[in-house]
XYZ file of C-alpha atoms in Angstrom:
665
model
C -16.330 -12.883 -35.278
C -17.331 -16.476 -33.968
C -13.802 -16.448 -31.944
C -15.198 -12.793 -30.529
C -18.466 -14.175 -29.509
C -16.913 -17.175 -27.695
C -14.450 -14.883 -25.852
C -17.140 -12.562 -24.772
C -19.270 -15.329 -23.563
C -16.502 -16.578 -21.776
C -15.775 -13.326 -20.034
C -19.534 -12.942 -19.056
C -19.903 -16.434 -17.364
C -16.184 -15.824 -15.580
C -17.884 -12.428 -14.445
C -20.763 -14.212 -13.210
C -18.543 -17.120 -11.434
C -16.436 -14.467 -9.545
C -19.558 -12.329 -8.519
C -21.313 -15.344 -7.168
C -18.407 -16.971 -5.540
C -17.741 -13.516 -3.268
C -21.780 -12.730 -2.743
C -22.660 -10.668 0.278
C -23.593 -14.021 2.104
C -20.085 -15.016 1.761
C -18.159 -11.939 3.324
C -16.557 -12.852 6.573
C -16.213 -9.083 7.681
C -18.700 -6.245 7.536
C -18.407 -2.329 7.355
C -19.415 -0.604 10.842
C -20.770 2.824 10.828
C -17.455 4.410 12.125
C -15.881 3.373 9.420
C -14.121 0.252 10.986
C -14.762 -3.445 9.861
C -15.727 -6.238 12.177
C -16.093 -10.071 12.154
C -19.121 -11.223 14.036
C -18.330 -14.833 14.787
C -20.842 -17.119 14.047
C -20.214 -20.886 12.601
C -17.548 -19.611 10.401
C -14.580 -21.174 12.287
C -11.845 -22.032 12.616
C -9.999 -19.265 10.647
C -6.578 -17.681 11.098
C -5.353 -14.492 9.644
C -2.428 -12.169 9.753
C -2.245 -8.393 9.407
C 0.876 -5.871 9.714
C 0.694 -2.736 11.890
C 3.676 -0.134 12.286
C 5.122 2.646 13.734
C 8.214 4.560 13.746
C 10.370 2.417 15.584
C 8.626 -1.420 15.403
C 6.425 -3.187 13.320
C 4.400 -6.310 14.387
C 2.806 -8.931 12.036
C 0.241 -10.343 13.934
C -1.016 -13.651 13.251
C -4.171 -14.159 14.822
C -7.338 -16.369 14.742
C -10.379 -18.024 16.243
C -10.096 -21.856 17.011
C -12.601 -24.369 16.538
C -13.802 -24.288 20.244
C -14.317 -20.162 19.897
C -11.007 -19.289 21.613
C -8.533 -16.602 20.341
C -5.084 -17.514 19.365
C -2.501 -14.975 18.536
C 1.182 -15.234 17.495
C 3.443 -11.440 17.661
C 6.383 -11.232 15.201
C 7.628 -8.093 16.613
C 10.567 -6.157 14.223
C 13.081 -3.581 15.432
C 14.372 -2.131 12.195
C 17.046 0.211 13.783
C 18.386 -2.729 15.950
C 20.485 -4.124 13.146
C 21.943 -7.931 13.250
C 24.759 -9.560 11.492
C 25.098 -10.175 8.368
C 23.945 -6.387 8.209
C 21.976 -7.014 4.930
C 18.529 -6.243 3.897
C 16.944 -8.731 6.035
C 19.085 -7.980 9.515
C 15.881 -6.391 11.368
C 16.102 -7.572 15.280
C 13.051 -10.049 15.307
C 11.430 -11.825 17.821
C 8.305 -13.712 18.155
C 5.834 -14.232 21.282
C 2.829 -16.407 21.474
C 1.647 -16.303 25.166
C -1.897 -14.931 25.794
C -1.681 -12.334 28.852
C -5.169 -13.518 30.169
C -3.402 -17.213 30.609
C -1.523 -15.561 33.490
C -4.506 -14.122 35.246
C -6.674 -15.918 37.610
C -10.395 -15.054 38.609
C -11.645 -16.335 41.787
C -8.359 -18.361 42.256
C -8.558 -20.142 38.989
C -7.623 -19.754 35.501
C -10.238 -18.109 32.788
C -11.805 -21.121 30.886
C -14.336 -21.728 28.522
C -13.645 -18.574 26.454
C -15.858 -17.751 23.325
C -14.891 -15.088 20.938
C -17.980 -12.722 20.151
C -16.147 -10.323 17.382
C -13.054 -8.956 16.242
C -12.668 -5.162 15.004
C -9.981 -3.620 12.990
C -9.597 0.133 12.488
C -5.820 0.653 12.736
C -5.461 -1.573 15.758
C -7.151 -5.027 16.576
C -10.023 -5.136 18.726
C -11.117 -8.499 20.121
C -14.414 -9.243 22.485
C -14.997 -12.449 23.998
C -16.983 -14.062 26.928
C -16.029 -16.593 29.457
C -19.154 -18.487 30.177
C -21.816 -16.175 32.033
C -19.156 -14.413 34.194
C -16.590 -12.252 32.106
C -16.541 -10.091 29.601
C -12.963 -9.940 28.147
C -11.399 -7.432 25.640
C -7.963 -7.108 23.974
C -6.388 -4.377 21.845
C -3.519 -4.838 19.916
C -1.416 -1.944 18.166
C 2.048 -0.542 17.956
C 3.078 2.559 19.505
C 3.682 5.504 17.306
C 6.997 6.744 17.949
C 8.552 4.242 20.640
C 10.303 1.136 19.936
C 7.471 -0.812 21.453
C 4.260 -2.521 20.942
C 1.186 -2.542 22.979
C -1.471 -4.661 24.441
C -4.469 -3.784 26.541
C -6.606 -6.318 28.377
C -9.999 -5.630 30.130
C -12.240 -8.049 32.162
C -15.513 -7.170 32.929
C -17.430 -9.120 36.142
C -21.071 -9.890 34.525
C -21.773 -12.543 36.796
C -23.950 -10.458 39.165
C -21.563 -11.637 42.253
C -18.113 -10.004 43.406
C -15.140 -11.740 41.917
C -11.622 -11.434 42.943
C -8.985 -11.104 40.260
C -5.258 -11.832 40.352
C -2.956 -10.093 37.940
C 0.317 -11.183 38.483
C 3.823 -9.007 38.483
C 5.503 -10.128 35.329
C 8.587 -8.339 33.719
C 10.382 -10.403 31.346
C 13.632 -9.363 30.044
C 15.559 -10.856 27.516
C 19.219 -10.078 26.365
C 20.223 -10.918 22.733
C 23.453 -12.820 22.036
C 26.201 -9.743 21.599
C 27.879 -11.414 18.553
C 24.849 -11.377 16.503
C 24.107 -7.714 16.735
C 25.897 -4.862 14.824
C 26.009 -2.862 18.181
C 26.411 -5.822 20.835
C 23.568 -7.057 22.551
C 20.136 -5.955 22.694
C 17.713 -5.632 25.672
C 14.036 -6.866 24.958
C 11.422 -6.410 27.817
C 7.927 -7.606 28.011
C 6.292 -5.661 31.133
C 2.850 -6.192 32.409
C 1.277 -3.054 33.849
C -1.194 -2.758 36.534
C -0.771 -6.068 38.431
C -2.338 -6.472 41.919
C -5.398 -8.140 43.558
C -8.855 -6.606 42.516
C -12.314 -7.616 44.065
C -14.735 -6.818 41.036
C -18.084 -6.092 41.971
C -20.975 -6.794 39.457
C -20.357 -4.906 36.029
C -17.007 -3.398 37.331
C -13.919 -3.817 35.021
C -10.573 -3.779 35.313
C -7.747 -3.450 32.594
C -4.129 -4.079 32.401
C -1.556 -4.017 29.775
C 1.509 -5.535 28.321
C 4.239 -3.626 26.600
C 7.018 -5.411 24.284
C 10.148 -2.838 23.562
C 13.461 -3.407 22.909
C 16.579 -1.011 22.866
C 20.554 -1.023 22.616
C 22.673 -1.746 25.560
C 23.475 2.117 26.235
C 19.667 2.858 25.694
C 16.937 3.561 28.024
C 14.160 1.262 28.329
C 11.212 3.674 27.420
C 8.759 4.891 29.914
C 5.113 4.081 28.449
C 1.672 5.298 29.368
C -0.440 2.620 27.270
C -3.613 4.824 27.227
C -1.559 7.858 25.865
C -0.017 5.289 23.142
C -3.516 4.008 22.140
C -4.911 7.908 21.839
C -1.746 8.501 19.762
C -2.220 5.725 17.304
C -5.809 6.606 17.277
C -4.761 10.219 16.408
C -2.425 9.179 13.722
C -5.525 6.942 12.045
C -7.817 10.088 12.005
C -5.119 12.159 10.562
C -5.034 10.160 7.796
C -8.549 9.333 7.358
C -9.442 12.921 7.336
C -7.248 13.916 4.482
C -7.504 12.916 0.931
C -11.294 11.607 1.501
C -13.025 9.683 -1.042
C -16.738 9.575 -1.326
C -18.595 7.494 -3.634
C -21.947 5.745 -3.505
C -19.702 2.370 -3.171
C -19.425 2.186 0.418
C -16.373 -0.703 -0.108
C -14.139 1.239 -2.254
C -14.503 4.407 0.289
C -13.545 1.952 3.343
C -10.880 0.095 1.624
C -9.231 3.287 0.329
C -9.214 4.452 3.880
C -7.666 1.633 5.307
C -4.988 1.426 2.656
C -4.307 4.997 3.768
C -3.159 3.580 7.170
C -0.738 1.096 5.420
C 0.868 3.087 3.120
C 1.505 5.793 5.546
C 2.394 4.244 8.959
C 5.511 2.094 7.386
C 8.153 4.686 7.884
C 10.756 4.367 10.160
C 12.958 6.649 12.097
C 16.206 5.745 10.768
C 19.940 7.241 11.189
C 19.502 8.082 7.669
C 16.579 9.833 7.903
C 12.853 8.546 7.700
C 12.848 5.594 5.341
C 9.390 4.159 4.131
C 9.536 0.355 4.074
C 7.857 -2.276 2.675
C 7.603 -4.714 5.564
C 6.697 -8.098 5.808
C 9.418 -9.091 8.427
C 11.862 -8.622 5.670
C 12.126 -5.393 4.508
C 12.895 -2.379 6.818
C 15.117 0.514 7.378
C 15.616 0.473 3.567
C 14.154 1.750 0.450
C 13.804 0.430 -3.077
C 13.463 2.067 -6.752
C 9.945 0.493 -7.182
C 8.275 0.487 -3.808
C 9.514 3.674 -2.580
C 10.617 5.825 -5.735
C 8.044 4.298 -8.201
C 5.069 3.228 -6.312
C 4.419 5.232 -3.065
C 6.407 8.377 -3.670
C 4.426 9.999 -6.250
C 1.460 9.410 -3.618
C 1.942 11.011 -0.803
C 2.125 14.689 -2.066
C -2.046 13.986 -2.398
C -2.328 12.685 1.018
C -0.793 15.581 2.868
C 1.121 13.378 5.291
C 4.421 15.395 6.158
C 6.211 12.589 7.389
C 5.548 10.610 4.131
C 6.404 13.627 2.168
C 9.995 13.607 4.185
C 10.291 9.807 3.488
C 9.621 10.400 -0.088
C 11.999 13.347 -0.601
C 14.500 11.151 1.580
C 14.349 8.255 -0.577
C 15.048 10.243 -3.927
C 18.042 12.254 -2.351
C 19.511 8.828 -1.160
C 19.346 7.548 -4.797
C 20.809 10.945 -5.976
C 23.998 10.083 -3.843
C 24.855 7.317 -6.591
C 24.747 9.515 -9.870
C 27.955 9.212 -11.129
C 29.938 10.255 -14.432
C 30.228 6.884 -15.888
C 26.519 6.107 -15.855
C 26.990 3.094 -14.131
C 23.622 1.726 -12.649
C 22.044 3.067 -9.574
C 21.455 0.312 -6.866
C 17.986 -1.454 -6.673
C 17.948 -0.568 -2.898
C 19.788 1.150 -0.270
C 19.806 -0.780 2.872
C 20.721 -0.736 6.291
C 19.478 2.452 7.386
C 21.130 4.087 4.354
C 24.765 2.585 4.840
C 24.925 -0.015 2.143
C 23.374 -1.163 -0.793
C 21.712 -4.100 -2.473
C 22.318 -4.922 -6.433
C 22.015 -8.374 -6.640
C 19.620 -8.261 -9.893
C 21.498 -5.668 -11.581
C 20.109 -3.126 -13.599
C 16.010 -3.838 -13.013
C 15.390 -0.236 -14.979
C 15.667 1.143 -11.828
C 16.636 4.482 -13.438
C 13.388 4.479 -15.070
C 11.669 3.998 -12.091
C 13.396 6.676 -10.139
C 12.917 9.306 -13.066
C 9.435 8.341 -13.291
C 8.796 8.494 -9.518
C 11.134 11.634 -8.622
C 9.365 13.782 -11.520
C 6.021 13.065 -10.541
C 6.740 13.369 -6.904
C 8.162 16.772 -7.539
C 5.315 17.956 -9.829
C 2.663 16.842 -7.142
C 4.371 18.280 -4.326
C 4.677 21.701 -5.816
C 7.674 22.864 -3.636
C 10.065 24.818 -6.198
C 12.904 24.101 -3.497
C 12.355 20.392 -3.497
C 11.980 20.129 -7.335
C 15.119 21.924 -7.666
C 17.027 19.565 -5.406
C 15.581 16.434 -7.538
C 16.009 17.805 -10.717
C 19.566 16.530 -11.158
C 18.241 13.089 -10.222
C 15.726 13.160 -12.927
C 18.389 14.588 -15.691
C 20.824 11.784 -14.476
C 18.233 8.902 -14.656
C 16.909 10.041 -18.185
C 20.100 10.144 -19.519
C 21.192 6.923 -18.121
C 17.920 5.409 -19.672
C 18.752 6.983 -23.074
C 22.267 5.282 -23.076
C 20.802 2.095 -22.441
C 18.193 2.587 -25.747
C 19.026 -0.422 -28.171
C 19.013 -0.473 -32.049
C 15.052 -0.970 -31.486
C 14.699 2.005 -29.798
C 13.530 0.634 -26.079
C 15.297 0.495 -22.986
C 17.655 -2.289 -22.064
C 17.791 -3.724 -18.886
C 19.266 -7.044 -16.835
C 15.791 -7.968 -15.070
C 12.470 -6.256 -14.266
C 11.016 -5.465 -10.391
C 10.540 -9.372 -10.096
C 14.252 -9.779 -10.119
C 14.425 -12.870 -12.195
C 11.496 -14.245 -10.481
C 9.968 -14.277 -14.184
C 11.444 -13.894 -17.304
C 11.758 -10.423 -18.590
C 13.977 -10.709 -21.730
C 16.705 -8.189 -22.510
C 14.168 -5.282 -22.676
C 10.959 -5.104 -21.009
C 7.837 -3.042 -21.588
C 7.755 -1.841 -17.852
C 11.133 -0.027 -18.382
C 10.431 1.437 -21.311
C 6.909 2.705 -20.460
C 8.238 4.253 -17.352
C 10.959 6.077 -19.074
C 8.381 7.246 -21.467
C 6.110 8.764 -18.382
C 9.398 10.259 -16.833
C 10.085 12.125 -20.334
C 7.122 13.992 -20.339
C 6.877 14.535 -16.871
C 10.252 16.173 -16.769
C 9.106 18.322 -19.849
C 6.433 19.739 -17.666
C 8.754 19.906 -14.538
C 11.659 21.541 -16.658
C 9.161 24.062 -17.812
C 8.264 25.145 -14.289
C 12.081 25.111 -13.311
C 12.755 27.645 -16.262
C 15.133 24.919 -17.859
C 16.745 24.839 -21.083
C 14.335 24.954 -24.054
C 16.783 22.902 -26.356
C 16.818 20.025 -23.478
C 13.154 20.107 -22.786
C 12.619 19.739 -26.777
C 15.064 16.698 -26.843
C 13.048 15.153 -23.925
C 9.486 15.549 -25.924
C 11.296 14.294 -29.140
C 12.465 11.312 -27.300
C 9.203 10.555 -25.637
C 7.394 10.836 -29.310
C 10.092 8.270 -30.714
C 9.931 5.917 -27.636
C 6.166 5.572 -28.189
C 6.501 4.517 -31.874
C 9.298 2.027 -30.560
C 7.069 0.477 -27.942
C 4.327 0.276 -30.244
C 7.025 -1.629 -32.768
C 8.820 -3.765 -30.467
C 6.466 -4.860 -28.019
C 2.891 -4.458 -29.753
C 1.688 -7.511 -31.267
C -1.155 -10.641 -30.831
C -0.572 -12.730 -27.975
C -2.869 -15.638 -27.374
C -5.550 -13.966 -29.743
C -5.360 -10.424 -28.332
C -4.181 -7.275 -29.912
C -1.813 -6.380 -26.947
C 1.811 -6.439 -26.192
C 4.324 -8.809 -25.570
C 6.139 -8.279 -22.280
C 9.872 -8.914 -23.733
C 10.882 -9.792 -27.216
C 10.961 -13.758 -27.088
C 7.429 -13.571 -25.025
C 4.030 -15.555 -26.312
C 2.100 -16.004 -23.466
C 0.018 -13.334 -21.629
C 1.541 -11.358 -18.679
C -0.115 -9.078 -16.086
C 2.569 -6.048 -16.675
C 0.581 -5.514 -20.323
C -1.463 -3.045 -18.311
C 1.641 -0.697 -18.197
C 1.311 1.645 -21.011
C -2.360 2.432 -19.968
C -1.274 4.114 -16.630
C 1.211 6.093 -18.661
C -1.325 7.300 -21.070
C -0.711 4.983 -23.971
C -4.192 4.009 -25.477
C -2.868 2.443 -28.736
C -4.042 -1.179 -27.643
C -6.278 -0.535 -25.131
C -9.330 -2.665 -26.576
C -6.885 -5.676 -26.915
C -5.142 -5.225 -23.680
C -8.145 -4.580 -21.575
C -9.778 -7.713 -23.215
C -6.753 -9.594 -22.402
C -6.454 -8.236 -18.712
C -10.027 -9.373 -17.700
C -10.466 -12.952 -19.598
C -9.928 -15.813 -18.115
C -6.246 -16.558 -19.120
C -5.136 -13.615 -16.764
C -8.384 -12.669 -14.401
C -8.264 -14.855 -11.136
C -10.264 -14.504 -8.141
C -6.967 -12.839 -6.592
C -6.698 -10.287 -9.546
C -4.128 -10.772 -12.396
C -2.195 -13.799 -12.647
C 1.495 -12.875 -13.202
C 1.492 -15.289 -16.296
C -1.352 -16.557 -17.876
C -2.293 -20.049 -16.616
C -0.163 -19.718 -13.492
C -1.032 -19.543 -9.740
C 1.638 -16.815 -9.139
C -0.090 -13.283 -8.336
C 1.617 -9.897 -7.444
C -1.178 -7.160 -6.323
C 0.942 -4.446 -7.893
C 0.267 -5.471 -11.472
C -3.536 -5.885 -10.529
C -3.453 -2.163 -9.095
C -1.534 -0.936 -11.850
C -4.146 -2.409 -14.239
C -7.235 -0.998 -12.605
C -5.516 2.446 -12.220
C -4.599 2.078 -16.300
C -8.458 0.520 -17.432
C -10.233 3.747 -15.624
C -7.647 5.927 -17.051
C -8.498 4.532 -20.514
C -11.874 5.355 -20.187
C -13.592 1.786 -19.627
C -14.751 2.959 -16.493
C -18.005 0.443 -15.760
C -15.750 -2.536 -16.749
C -13.239 -1.150 -14.441
C -15.661 -0.727 -11.520
C -16.923 -4.173 -11.683
C -13.334 -5.760 -11.120
C -12.239 -3.220 -8.761
C -15.384 -3.657 -6.442
C -14.897 -7.188 -6.621
C -11.124 -7.183 -5.681
C -11.654 -4.417 -3.152
C -14.537 -6.536 -1.416
C -12.074 -9.677 -1.217
C -9.198 -7.505 0.126
C -11.350 -5.482 2.463
C -14.236 -8.178 3.697
C -12.795 -11.551 2.838
C -10.400 -14.189 4.497
C -7.401 -11.801 4.393
C -8.094 -8.442 5.405
C -8.175 -5.382 5.367
C -5.169 -4.369 2.725
C -3.898 -5.221 -0.717
C -1.284 -7.602 -0.422
C 2.127 -8.248 -2.294
C 2.227 -11.863 -3.695
C 1.252 -15.468 -3.427
C 2.635 -18.305 -3.010
C 5.816 -15.810 -1.972
C 5.332 -14.177 1.004
C 1.901 -15.516 1.776
C 0.154 -12.380 0.918
C 2.130 -10.006 2.997
C 0.887 -6.581 3.861
C 3.484 -4.665 2.051
C 3.056 -1.020 2.318
C 3.800 0.529 -0.951
C 1.084 -1.621 -2.718
C -1.809 0.190 -0.318
C -0.096 3.522 -1.989
C -0.927 1.924 -5.525
C -4.388 1.304 -4.903
C -5.024 4.918 -3.632
C -3.486 5.866 -7.042
C -6.268 3.755 -8.769
C -8.683 6.903 -7.777
C -6.279 9.798 -7.757
C -5.049 8.998 -11.184
C -7.260 6.350 -12.348
C -11.070 7.182 -11.422
C -10.254 11.205 -11.254
C -7.556 10.977 -13.981
C -5.050 13.496 -12.026
C -1.963 14.141 -14.043
C 0.280 17.060 -12.968
C 1.214 19.495 -15.237
C 3.553 21.807 -13.058
C 4.190 22.716 -9.602
C 0.544 24.191 -9.312
C -1.451 23.315 -12.047
C -2.770 19.309 -13.489
C -4.997 18.182 -15.796
C -7.784 15.796 -14.750
C -10.140 13.206 -16.711
C -13.071 12.050 -14.341
C -14.384 8.737 -15.133
C -17.818 8.933 -13.114
C -19.552 5.484 -13.500
C -22.597 5.291 -15.134
C -24.531 4.209 -12.073
C -23.191 6.578 -9.803
C -25.062 10.171 -9.941
C -21.355 11.853 -7.911
C -18.044 11.145 -6.575
C -15.786 13.500 -4.367
C -12.390 13.807 -3.681
C -12.144 16.121 -0.422
C -9.074 17.756 0.945
C -6.327 16.879 -1.607
C -3.185 18.347 -0.471
C -0.908 18.267 -3.635
C 0.504 21.217 -5.462
C 0.563 22.960 -1.886
C -2.928 23.548 -1.803
C -6.269 21.834 0.243
C -8.852 21.282 -2.494
C -11.670 19.133 -3.357
C -13.019 17.543 -6.497
C -16.822 17.251 -6.927
C -17.953 15.346 -10.216
C -21.451 15.158 -10.571
C -23.899 13.823 -13.169
C -25.831 16.198 -15.573
C -28.053 14.123 -18.296
C -25.410 12.907 -20.354
C -22.627 15.342 -19.637
C -20.608 15.844 -15.858
C -20.883 18.855 -13.710
C -17.304 19.616 -12.425
C -16.469 21.722 -9.170
C -13.048 22.134 -8.058
C -12.747 24.384 -4.961
C -9.544 25.391 -3.135
C -11.101 26.306 0.634
C -14.025 28.359 0.189
C -12.982 29.764 -3.295
C -14.306 28.142 -6.563
C -11.700 27.436 -8.885
C -13.690 25.944 -11.708
C -17.336 25.028 -11.918
C -18.570 23.990 -15.423
C -20.485 21.093 -17.318
C -18.371 19.344 -19.859
C -18.661 16.239 -21.931
C -18.137 12.897 -20.245
C -14.575 11.984 -21.118
C -13.226 15.586 -21.444
C -10.070 16.471 -19.968
C -9.875 19.751 -17.573
C -6.746 21.799 -16.888
C -6.479 23.484 -13.648
C -4.208 26.158 -12.678
C -4.030 26.904 -8.768
């Protein structure tokens, strides 16, 4: 009892420290009324950050900041995923960096623009920078990728606030770079940097002039795209509103609502139009025109049906069908990654438990999408992956693999908790999917039996006391707390939820950036934090999870590196990899609202309304081939649940807090 008291005091102290260290006064950014976030420059400089923005044919990692003297600086890393370089491996996307600021080329009254001071920066799917140059000029810059062209756009404006006419000279500038033909899979590539709207302008008081810069790259035999920058901006904004207007989270916590909205952008924008079909790619200047069994099959694939983003659904189906190409009668491993627009593979880490990842994702995607045709296409893949995992069961009844999704970066033993947990959920989903497709009852009974045996084996093999917590070891020899002890919670295994949740939120694992991958280490990967928050909510520890979820969301949305969940640190310097944003959204669909697909047009859900909230809503959910809303309201100690499909009310009832509701649409 004494040890437990000490532990509780430590946790309380730690929570006070983290909340104090991220008080409202310490936020660098703020939420604006239109849903954007902005950084109002005061004395909180110098500061640098980086953000990734993507379109179907380009991605840009924009490193930007405000210097100590108040001036703006930016470097663009531009990536063209379909311009392949040699060797044509995972990282072989044509990439170039540019640091020049277009205002440096302009003269005002025949002199360079000087003494610029940034006033504010705004993020809303574009980066918008507002500044002043003395008392004479207001300057703005706006950065964003084209949604469909292999190009990246920047819009610059100059407003005369001096009260006197000023002369503005914008030069003609059309730089052309031709790459080394021996470095490209299709010879040389041509990169154009075009300044649009050059000329001499006499600006009257309060008049504004705009010009643009367009970076584009093409193959030698391709035409340089003709661009209308204003149209490209409108297309980008239309895309942002398309994802913002679907799957809308409404809670009393504006930080959660806003981070959810931003995560939908990053989750959806990073899909590339490859010759192998639409491919969702992680990004990060490294991972494009390729798919992975974890990022695409496991993390993001099951999310897209809820968002109703058609291109996302197409990319998910395409990913699963690409993996299905590698099914074989000998049950050799499916590759971890299919790269180079689908023409090659990467399997450098051996079997990472990829079949379990794919079976889990493909089954959940099929159920949530609600399309019988797609489910029939993917059933053979689910069936093959389940059989592969079954053949990898060891004498203790758990699944063996060469490594895990961290590919040997950290120890994973011969059998890890993640792979067996994913296989367990995949078996349960396969039962639901098989029933919906009228599959053989004997096979589905076998899957059900295998799931029951596996759950017992997971407890027996992995369940133990680690560092004083009744939780799981990640692999047989593991004796240090690991972040991935959270995985069983996301798969509906709650046998050790108290000890596991206590361990996750203890000072041994929880850090200022979420979960440490290994207790006592500085390494963190957001993916495990995102799984943990989803699992703790699903397990019913709502208010405890909410404190940590709000803290994490606050830091990612309004802190020093914004506005999306990240991949890892120190590796990659917290890149904005795309699938992590999908995992963030799943905290709410599967954790807070507890949605679990049980058929092509049916689901169960267990809403977890925090005690301090009177209501929460998830509107325009597009799963199961419907567009429906879920509203959860407090009714004394119970919950009033309303599920509406358009104007039709499907379910309207007061239930006990924690009760599971079954819905058939």
